Amino acid sequence: MAKIKPRVKVPKKAEAGEVITIKALISHPMESGRRKDKKTGKLIPRKIINRFTCDFVGASQSGNVIDVQLEPAISTNPYFQFEAKVPESGEFRFKWVEDGGAVYELAKKIAVG
Amino acid sequence: MLQLTRREALGAGAGAFAITAFGLPAMAAAVEDAIKKFTGGAMPAEGGVDLTAPEIAENGNTVPIEVAADGAVAIAVFADGNPAPEVCTFNFGPLAGSSAAATRIRLAKTQNVIAVAKFADGSFKMAKAVVKVTIGGCGG
């Protein structure tokens, strides 16, 4: 299986209160549970990323940006693009939760000023 | 060893026919049920939500879509021709820059993509778009 690797794109700098665009992608097969193994004819068990969250953590202000619930109808290598407000310097924390409870995390710092 | 009498064989055939004949309305009902589950029982009115999807998707495995609804706290996406109608639900937090998001979805065949937005006052709005799919995306 291909390695599961999260990637995000966040600007390094922003003005206070600015709205920035964030792109997040994780390489993941998103096995829908409906595909059959060609050799054995058996169903391949479902294994998808079922939740994706992005939170901002700063010195005085923290908060959730987006919380997505994913179903098997999301494509392989789930990709999201969304906007976030930057109240101050801090970091954006990203979290992907896989079926079975495995968690993949990534954080990106952003500087205000 | 499976032995079928003529009567059983006919019965099975009729059952299969019934499934083919009623397959489509059943699926539409599935998406309605899924939407009602999200809204808490009501079918939302159309309008007030932007759903951007291609008219024709060559590959159903990855269809780019965009949803936006000013002031929405959550947007759920449904596809009425997929084996399971739910696609994803975006919940926007206090630091979301806008109530908009883009992603890529799987579509099994030509069908309606439906976005339902939930607003802070508890009201719901929806938008629908038909996407023609040339190659389906459910492993089939």
PDB file of C-alpha atoms in Angstrom:
ATOM      1  CA  MET A   1       0.000   0.000   0.000  1.00  0.00           C
ATOM      2  CA  ALA A   2       1.131   3.433  -0.821  1.00  0.00           C
ATOM      3  CA  LYS A   3       2.394   5.469   2.061  1.00  0.00           C
ATOM      4  CA  ILE A   4      -0.176   7.705   3.708  1.00  0.00           C
ATOM      5  CA  LYS A   5       1.208  11.193   3.594  1.00  0.00           C
ATOM      6  CA  PRO A   6      -0.596  14.410   4.502  1.00  0.00           C
ATOM      7  CA  ARG A   7       0.257  17.661   2.752  1.00  0.00           C
ATOM      8  CA  VAL A   8      -1.090  21.148   3.321  1.00  0.00           C
ATOM      9  CA  LYS A   9      -0.512  24.542   1.796  1.00  0.00           C
ATOM     10  CA  VAL A  10      -0.743  27.510   4.148  1.00  0.00           C
ATOM     11  CA  PRO A  11       0.792  30.951   3.507  1.00  0.00           C
ATOM     12  CA  LYS A  12       3.741  31.715   5.814  1.00  0.00           C
ATOM     13  CA  LYS A  13       2.626  35.271   6.551  1.00  0.00           C
ATOM     14  CA  ALA A  14      -0.647  37.117   6.867  1.00  0.00           C
ATOM     15  CA  GLU A  15      -2.139  40.354   8.178  1.00  0.00           C
ATOM     16  CA  ALA A  16      -4.128  40.204  11.419  1.00  0.00           C
ATOM     17  CA  GLY A  17      -7.717  39.263  10.616  1.00  0.00           C
ATOM     18  CA  GLU A  18      -6.865  38.319   7.039  1.00  0.00           C
ATOM     19  CA  VAL A  19      -8.746  35.504   5.327  1.00  0.00           C
ATOM     20  CA  ILE A  20      -6.397  32.975   3.769  1.00  0.00           C
ATOM     21  CA  THR A  21      -6.965  29.953   1.552  1.00  0.00           C
ATOM     22  CA  ILE A  22      -5.799  26.574   2.803  1.00  0.00           C
ATOM     23  CA  LYS A  23      -5.378  23.472   0.661  1.00  0.00           C
ATOM     24  CA  ALA A  24      -5.087  20.102   2.337  1.00  0.00           C
ATOM     25  CA  LEU A  25      -4.471  16.722   0.778  1.00  0.00           C
ATOM     26  CA  ILE A  26      -3.613  13.319   2.141  1.00  0.00           C
ATOM     27  CA  SER A  27      -2.480  10.441  -0.030  1.00  0.00           C
ATOM     28  CA  HIS A  28      -4.846   7.684   0.978  1.00  0.00           C
ATOM     29  CA  PRO A  29      -6.543   4.913  -1.036  1.00  0.00           C
ATOM     30  CA  MET A  30     -10.012   5.597   0.485  1.00  0.00           C
ATOM     31  CA  GLU A  31     -11.040   1.959   0.085  1.00  0.00           C
ATOM     32  CA  SER A  32     -14.825   2.262  -0.263  1.00  0.00           C
ATOM     33  CA  GLY A  33     -15.666  -1.259   0.895  1.00  0.00           C
ATOM     34  CA  ARG A  34     -17.462  -1.920  -2.395  1.00  0.00           C
ATOM     35  CA  ARG A  35     -14.505  -2.945  -4.527  1.00  0.00           C
ATOM     36  CA  LYS A  36     -13.653  -6.589  -5.067  1.00  0.00           C
ATOM     37  CA  ASP A  37     -10.227  -8.142  -5.018  1.00  0.00           C
ATOM     38  CA  LYS A  38      -9.679  -9.285  -8.618  1.00  0.00           C
ATOM     39  CA  LYS A  39      -7.825 -12.449  -7.587  1.00  0.00           C
ATOM     40  CA  THR A  40     -10.003 -13.752  -4.754  1.00  0.00           C
ATOM     41  CA  GLY A  41     -13.340 -12.152  -5.693  1.00  0.00           C
ATOM     42  CA  LYS A  42     -13.799 -11.045  -2.112  1.00  0.00           C
ATOM     43  CA  LEU A  43     -14.786  -7.542  -1.050  1.00  0.00           C
ATOM     44  CA  ILE A  44     -11.902  -5.393   0.102  1.00  0.00           C
ATOM     45  CA  PRO A  45     -12.870  -4.067   3.551  1.00  0.00           C
ATOM     46  CA  ARG A  46     -13.701  -0.403   3.881  1.00  0.00           C
ATOM     47  CA  LYS A  47     -10.838   1.810   4.998  1.00  0.00           C
ATOM     48  CA  ILE A  48     -11.309   5.517   4.532  1.00  0.00           C
ATOM     49  CA  ILE A  49     -10.430   8.760   6.219  1.00  0.00           C
ATOM     50  CA  ASN A  50     -13.721   9.481   7.972  1.00  0.00           C
ATOM     51  CA  ARG A  51     -12.948  12.857   9.508  1.00  0.00           C
ATOM     52  CA  PHE A  52     -10.769  15.840   8.743  1.00  0.00           C
ATOM     53  CA  THR A  53     -10.370  18.828  11.027  1.00  0.00           C
ATOM     54  CA  CYS A  54      -8.434  22.066  10.938  1.00  0.00           C
ATOM     55  CA  ASP A  55      -7.928  24.160  14.071  1.00  0.00           C
ATOM     56  CA  PHE A  56      -6.062  27.366  14.707  1.00  0.00           C
ATOM     57  CA  VAL A  57      -3.985  27.620  17.870  1.00  0.00           C
ATOM     58  CA  GLY A  58      -2.581  31.002  18.879  1.00  0.00           C
ATOM     59  CA  ALA A  59      -1.265  32.540  22.097  1.00  0.00           C
ATOM     60  CA  SER A  60      -4.588  34.115  23.068  1.00  0.00           C
ATOM     61  CA  GLN A  61      -7.054  32.955  20.464  1.00  0.00           C
ATOM     62  CA  SER A  62      -7.759  29.433  19.299  1.00  0.00           C
ATOM     63  CA  GLY A  63     -10.641  27.919  17.440  1.00  0.00           C
ATOM     64  CA  ASN A  64     -11.931  25.469  14.940  1.00  0.00           C
ATOM     65  CA  VAL A  65     -11.796  26.353  11.250  1.00  0.00           C
ATOM     66  CA  ILE A  66     -13.444  23.381   9.626  1.00  0.00           C
ATOM     67  CA  ASP A  67     -14.577  19.912  10.602  1.00  0.00           C
ATOM     68  CA  VAL A  68     -15.442  17.581   7.741  1.00  0.00           C
ATOM     69  CA  GLN A  69     -17.159  14.237   7.921  1.00  0.00           C
ATOM     70  CA  LEU A  70     -16.143  12.049   4.995  1.00  0.00           C
ATOM     71  CA  GLU A  71     -18.021   9.165   3.403  1.00  0.00           C
ATOM     72  CA  PRO A  72     -16.734   6.575   0.909  1.00  0.00           C
ATOM     73  CA  ALA A  73     -17.935   8.862  -1.918  1.00  0.00           C
ATOM     74  CA  ILE A  74     -14.892  11.088  -1.382  1.00  0.00           C
ATOM     75  CA  SER A  75     -12.179  10.439  -3.962  1.00  0.00           C
ATOM     76  CA  THR A  76      -8.877   8.691  -3.413  1.00  0.00           C
ATOM     77  CA  ASN A  77      -6.350  11.149  -1.941  1.00  0.00           C
ATOM     78  CA  PRO A  78      -8.987  13.355  -0.315  1.00  0.00           C
ATOM     79  CA  TYR A  79      -8.428  17.008  -1.067  1.00  0.00           C
ATOM     80  CA  PHE A  80     -10.020  20.034   0.556  1.00  0.00           C
ATOM     81  CA  GLN A  81      -9.766  23.709  -0.103  1.00  0.00           C
ATOM     82  CA  PHE A  82     -11.269  26.215   2.307  1.00  0.00           C
ATOM     83  CA  GLU A  83     -10.714  29.618   3.880  1.00  0.00           C
ATOM     84  CA  ALA A  84      -9.587  30.539   7.366  1.00  0.00           C
ATOM     85  CA  LYS A  85      -9.336  33.749   9.376  1.00  0.00           C
ATOM     86  CA  VAL A  86      -5.974  34.499  10.941  1.00  0.00           C
ATOM     87  CA  PRO A  87      -6.462  36.380  14.232  1.00  0.00           C
ATOM     88  CA  GLU A  88      -2.776  36.381  15.268  1.00  0.00           C
ATOM     89  CA  SER A  89       0.493  34.492  14.894  1.00  0.00           C
ATOM     90  CA  GLY A  90       0.140  30.826  15.651  1.00  0.00           C
ATOM     91  CA  GLU A  91      -0.265  27.548  13.902  1.00  0.00           C
ATOM     92  CA  PHE A  92      -2.869  25.658  11.991  1.00  0.00           C
ATOM     93  CA  ARG A  93      -3.249  22.070  13.124  1.00  0.00           C
ATOM     94  CA  PHE A  94      -4.642  19.490  10.741  1.00  0.00           C
ATOM     95  CA  LYS A  95      -5.932  16.095  11.687  1.00  0.00           C
ATOM     96  CA  TRP A  96      -7.129  13.166   9.580  1.00  0.00           C
ATOM     97  CA  VAL A  97      -8.857  10.226  11.267  1.00  0.00           C
ATOM     98  CA  GLU A  98      -8.886   6.855   9.539  1.00  0.00           C
ATOM     99  CA  ASP A  99     -11.380   4.008  10.011  1.00  0.00           C
ATOM    100  CA  GLY A 100     -10.018   1.978  12.904  1.00  0.00           C
ATOM    101  CA  GLY A 101      -8.820   5.051  14.761  1.00  0.00           C
ATOM    102  CA  ALA A 102      -5.431   5.814  13.211  1.00  0.00           C
ATOM    103  CA  VAL A 103      -4.740   9.560  13.227  1.00  0.00           C
ATOM    104  CA  TYR A 104      -2.483  11.535  10.892  1.00  0.00           C
ATOM    105  CA  GLU A 105      -1.488  15.020  11.970  1.00  0.00           C
ATOM    106  CA  LEU A 106       0.317  18.000  10.585  1.00  0.00           C
ATOM    107  CA  ALA A 107       0.866  21.554  11.814  1.00  0.00           C
ATOM    108  CA  LYS A 108       1.849  24.709   9.911  1.00  0.00           C
ATOM    109  CA  LYS A 109       3.027  27.950  11.489  1.00  0.00           C
ATOM    110  CA  ILE A 110       1.804  31.305  10.315  1.00  0.00           C
ATOM    111  CA  ALA A 111       3.233  34.697  11.257  1.00  0.00           C
ATOM    112  CA  VAL A 112       1.187  37.864  11.525  1.00  0.00           C
ATOM    113  CA  GLY A 113       2.814  41.241  10.906  1.00  0.00           C
TER     114      GLY A 113
ATOM    115  CA  MET B   1     -26.105 -28.666  -3.623  1.00  0.00           C
ATOM    116  CA  LEU B   2     -28.675 -26.127  -4.661  1.00  0.00           C
ATOM    117  CA  GLN B   3     -31.766 -27.616  -6.225  1.00  0.00           C
ATOM    118  CA  LEU B   4     -34.305 -25.203  -7.650  1.00  0.00           C
ATOM    119  CA  THR B   5     -37.858 -26.255  -8.421  1.00  0.00           C
ATOM    120  CA  ARG B   6     -39.554 -24.518 -11.303  1.00  0.00           C
ATOM    121  CA  ARG B   7     -41.737 -22.566  -8.893  1.00  0.00           C
ATOM    122  CA  GLU B   8     -38.794 -21.286  -6.863  1.00  0.00           C
ATOM    123  CA  ALA B   9     -36.915 -20.349 -10.010  1.00  0.00           C
ATOM    124  CA  LEU B  10     -39.875 -18.306 -11.217  1.00  0.00           C
ATOM    125  CA  GLY B  11     -40.209 -16.645  -7.835  1.00  0.00           C
ATOM    126  CA  ALA B  12     -36.542 -15.672  -7.802  1.00  0.00           C
ATOM    127  CA  GLY B  13     -36.894 -14.296 -11.314  1.00  0.00           C
ATOM    128  CA  ALA B  14     -39.879 -12.184 -10.305  1.00  0.00           C
ATOM    129  CA  GLY B  15     -37.953 -10.886  -7.312  1.00  0.00           C
ATOM    130  CA  ALA B  16     -35.043  -9.836  -9.485  1.00  0.00           C
ATOM    131  CA  PHE B  17     -37.469  -8.130 -11.838  1.00  0.00           C
ATOM    132  CA  ALA B  18     -39.059  -6.218  -8.980  1.00  0.00           C
ATOM    133  CA  ILE B  19     -35.630  -4.998  -7.868  1.00  0.00           C
ATOM    134  CA  THR B  20     -34.779  -3.738 -11.361  1.00  0.00           C
ATOM    135  CA  ALA B  21     -38.185  -2.127 -11.789  1.00  0.00           C
ATOM    136  CA  PHE B  22     -38.212  -0.354  -8.436  1.00  0.00           C
ATOM    137  CA  GLY B  23     -34.494   0.267  -8.075  1.00  0.00           C
ATOM    138  CA  LEU B  24     -34.597   3.901  -9.173  1.00  0.00           C
ATOM    139  CA  PRO B  25     -37.348   5.301  -6.922  1.00  0.00           C
ATOM    140  CA  ALA B  26     -35.824   3.416  -3.997  1.00  0.00           C
ATOM    141  CA  MET B  27     -32.521   5.202  -4.559  1.00  0.00           C
ATOM    142  CA  ALA B  28     -34.206   8.606  -4.796  1.00  0.00           C
ATOM    143  CA  ALA B  29     -35.920   7.794  -1.508  1.00  0.00           C
ATOM    144  CA  ALA B  30     -32.539   6.932   0.005  1.00  0.00           C
ATOM    145  CA  VAL B  31     -31.186  10.386  -0.802  1.00  0.00           C
ATOM    146  CA  GLU B  32     -34.365  12.003   0.551  1.00  0.00           C
ATOM    147  CA  ASP B  33     -33.987  10.029   3.765  1.00  0.00           C
ATOM    148  CA  ALA B  34     -30.356  11.089   4.037  1.00  0.00           C
ATOM    149  CA  ILE B  35     -31.277  14.746   3.544  1.00  0.00           C
ATOM    150  CA  LYS B  36     -34.086  14.512   6.091  1.00  0.00           C
ATOM    151  CA  LYS B  37     -31.688  12.958   8.555  1.00  0.00           C
ATOM    152  CA  PHE B  38     -29.437  15.999   8.142  1.00  0.00           C
ATOM    153  CA  THR B  39     -32.244  18.582   8.329  1.00  0.00           C
ATOM    154  CA  GLY B  40     -34.225  16.822  11.009  1.00  0.00           C
ATOM    155  CA  GLY B  41     -37.238  15.877   8.907  1.00  0.00           C
ATOM    156  CA  ALA B  42     -37.900  18.640   6.382  1.00  0.00           C
ATOM    157  CA  MET B  43     -37.017  18.876   2.697  1.00  0.00           C
ATOM    158  CA  PRO B  44     -35.250  22.232   2.258  1.00  0.00           C
ATOM    159  CA  ALA B  45     -36.217  24.833  -0.360  1.00  0.00           C
ATOM    160  CA  GLU B  46     -33.902  25.405  -3.311  1.00  0.00           C
ATOM    161  CA  GLY B  47     -31.798  28.541  -3.603  1.00  0.00           C
ATOM    162  CA  GLY B  48     -29.310  30.371  -1.403  1.00  0.00           C
ATOM    163  CA  VAL B  49     -26.587  27.791  -1.901  1.00  0.00           C
ATOM    164  CA  ASP B  50     -23.907  27.769  -4.591  1.00  0.00           C
ATOM    165  CA  LEU B  51     -22.919  24.383  -5.885  1.00  0.00           C
ATOM    166  CA  THR B  52     -20.267  24.297  -8.569  1.00  0.00           C
ATOM    167  CA  ALA B  53     -19.880  20.971 -10.343  1.00  0.00           C
ATOM    168  CA  PRO B  54     -18.870  20.105 -13.901  1.00  0.00           C
ATOM    169  CA  GLU B  55     -21.692  19.381 -16.365  1.00  0.00           C
ATOM    170  CA  ILE B  56     -19.792  16.436 -17.739  1.00  0.00           C
ATOM    171  CA  ALA B  57     -17.270  14.448 -15.738  1.00  0.00           C
ATOM    172  CA  GLU B  58     -15.173  12.097 -17.813  1.00  0.00           C
ATOM    173  CA  ASN B  59     -13.957  10.202 -14.805  1.00  0.00           C
ATOM    174  CA  GLY B  60     -16.418   9.533 -11.998  1.00  0.00           C
ATOM    175  CA  ASN B  61     -13.563   8.629  -9.674  1.00  0.00           C
ATOM    176  CA  THR B  62     -12.649  12.223  -9.066  1.00  0.00           C
ATOM    177  CA  VAL B  63     -15.173  14.948  -9.762  1.00  0.00           C
ATOM    178  CA  PRO B  64     -14.230  18.404  -8.450  1.00  0.00           C
ATOM    179  CA  ILE B  65     -17.043  20.227  -6.676  1.00  0.00           C
ATOM    180  CA  GLU B  66     -17.353  23.470  -4.757  1.00  0.00           C
ATOM    181  CA  VAL B  67     -20.006  24.493  -2.282  1.00  0.00           C
ATOM    182  CA  ALA B  68     -20.672  27.899  -0.784  1.00  0.00           C
ATOM    183  CA  ALA B  69     -23.500  29.434   1.210  1.00  0.00           C
ATOM    184  CA  ASP B  70     -23.147  32.777   2.955  1.00  0.00           C
ATOM    185  CA  GLY B  71     -23.741  32.411   6.662  1.00  0.00           C
ATOM    186  CA  ALA B  72     -24.046  28.634   6.671  1.00  0.00           C
ATOM    187  CA  VAL B  73     -22.763  26.754   9.708  1.00  0.00           C
ATOM    188  CA  ALA B  74     -22.665  23.428   7.864  1.00  0.00           C
ATOM    189  CA  ILE B  75     -23.025  22.157   4.318  1.00  0.00           C
ATOM    190  CA  ALA B  76     -23.768  18.507   3.512  1.00  0.00           C
ATOM    191  CA  VAL B  77     -23.278  17.036   0.051  1.00  0.00           C
ATOM    192  CA  PHE B  78     -25.339  14.152  -1.321  1.00  0.00           C
ATOM    193  CA  ALA B  79     -25.293  12.172  -4.574  1.00  0.00           C
ATOM    194  CA  ASP B  80     -28.571  10.427  -5.427  1.00  0.00           C
ATOM    195  CA  GLY B  81     -27.180   7.787  -7.789  1.00  0.00           C
ATOM    196  CA  ASN B  82     -24.388   6.437  -5.582  1.00  0.00           C
ATOM    197  CA  PRO B  83     -24.712   3.205  -3.586  1.00  0.00           C
ATOM    198  CA  ALA B  84     -24.727   5.384  -0.456  1.00  0.00           C
ATOM    199  CA  PRO B  85     -26.110   8.913  -0.932  1.00  0.00           C
ATOM    200  CA  GLU B  86     -23.962  10.701   1.673  1.00  0.00           C
ATOM    201  CA  VAL B  87     -20.810  12.291   0.294  1.00  0.00           C
ATOM    202  CA  CYS B  88     -19.491  14.556   3.046  1.00  0.00           C
ATOM    203  CA  THR B  89     -20.471  17.179   5.595  1.00  0.00           C
ATOM    204  CA  PHE B  90     -18.536  20.397   6.133  1.00  0.00           C
ATOM    205  CA  ASN B  91     -18.932  22.012   9.557  1.00  0.00           C
ATOM    206  CA  PHE B  92     -17.580  25.545   9.638  1.00  0.00           C
ATOM    207  CA  GLY B  93     -15.965  26.681  12.863  1.00  0.00           C
ATOM    208  CA  PRO B  94     -15.687  30.214  14.305  1.00  0.00           C
ATOM    209  CA  LEU B  95     -12.395  30.819  12.490  1.00  0.00           C
ATOM    210  CA  ALA B  96     -13.619  29.748   9.055  1.00  0.00           C
ATOM    211  CA  GLY B  97     -12.941  32.549   6.579  1.00  0.00           C
ATOM    212  CA  SER B  98     -16.089  31.798   4.613  1.00  0.00           C
ATOM    213  CA  SER B  99     -18.755  29.132   4.433  1.00  0.00           C
ATOM    214  CA  ALA B 100     -17.253  27.602   1.341  1.00  0.00           C
ATOM    215  CA  ALA B 101     -15.160  24.552   0.555  1.00  0.00           C
ATOM    216  CA  ALA B 102     -13.984  22.528  -2.424  1.00  0.00           C
ATOM    217  CA  THR B 103     -13.230  18.830  -2.680  1.00  0.00           C
ATOM    218  CA  ARG B 104     -13.249  15.896  -5.098  1.00  0.00           C
ATOM    219  CA  ILE B 105     -15.930  13.253  -5.043  1.00  0.00           C
ATOM    220  CA  ARG B 106     -16.765   9.855  -6.556  1.00  0.00           C
ATOM    221  CA  LEU B 107     -19.857   9.450  -8.707  1.00  0.00           C
ATOM    222  CA  ALA B 108     -21.017   6.007  -9.793  1.00  0.00           C
ATOM    223  CA  LYS B 109     -23.007   7.270 -12.798  1.00  0.00           C
ATOM    224  CA  THR B 110     -24.810  10.284 -14.224  1.00  0.00           C
ATOM    225  CA  GLN B 111     -26.810  11.733 -11.349  1.00  0.00           C
ATOM    226  CA  ASN B 112     -27.797  14.734  -9.242  1.00  0.00           C
ATOM    227  CA  VAL B 113     -25.366  16.199  -6.777  1.00  0.00           C
ATOM    228  CA  ILE B 114     -27.193  17.976  -3.965  1.00  0.00           C
ATOM    229  CA  ALA B 115     -25.788  20.427  -1.444  1.00  0.00           C
ATOM    230  CA  VAL B 116     -27.804  21.235   1.661  1.00  0.00           C
ATOM    231  CA  ALA B 117     -26.745  24.181   3.813  1.00  0.00           C
ATOM    232  CA  LYS B 118     -27.659  24.622   7.443  1.00  0.00           C
ATOM    233  CA  PHE B 119     -27.859  28.178   8.717  1.00  0.00           C
ATOM    234  CA  ALA B 120     -27.289  29.528  12.220  1.00  0.00           C
ATOM    235  CA  ASP B 121     -31.028  30.176  12.703  1.00  0.00           C
ATOM    236  CA  GLY B 122     -31.792  26.503  12.036  1.00  0.00           C
ATOM    237  CA  SER B 123     -33.115  26.937   8.504  1.00  0.00           C
ATOM    238  CA  PHE B 124     -31.963  24.827   5.559  1.00  0.00           C
ATOM    239  CA  LYS B 125     -31.480  25.571   1.865  1.00  0.00           C
ATOM    240  CA  MET B 126     -30.362  23.335  -0.963  1.00  0.00           C
ATOM    241  CA  ALA B 127     -28.918  23.354  -4.472  1.00  0.00           C
ATOM    242  CA  LYS B 128     -28.889  20.658  -7.094  1.00  0.00           C
ATOM    243  CA  ALA B 129     -26.683  20.020 -10.120  1.00  0.00           C
ATOM    244  CA  VAL B 130     -26.750  17.244 -12.686  1.00  0.00           C
ATOM    245  CA  VAL B 131     -23.377  15.736 -13.472  1.00  0.00           C
ATOM    246  CA  LYS B 132     -23.024  13.489 -16.517  1.00  0.00           C
ATOM    247  CA  VAL B 133     -20.507  10.773 -15.806  1.00  0.00           C
ATOM    248  CA  THR B 134     -18.765   8.946 -18.639  1.00  0.00           C
ATOM    249  CA  ILE B 135     -16.854   6.401 -16.543  1.00  0.00           C
ATOM    250  CA  GLY B 136     -18.305   5.505 -13.144  1.00  0.00           C
ATOM    251  CA  GLY B 137     -16.217   5.669 -10.001  1.00  0.00           C
ATOM    252  CA  CYS B 138     -17.292   2.893  -7.678  1.00  0.00           C
ATOM    253  CA  GLY B 139     -14.912   0.122  -8.601  1.00  0.00           C
ATOM    254  CA  GLY B 140     -17.409  -1.440 -11.002  1.00  0.00           C
TER     255      GLY B 140
END
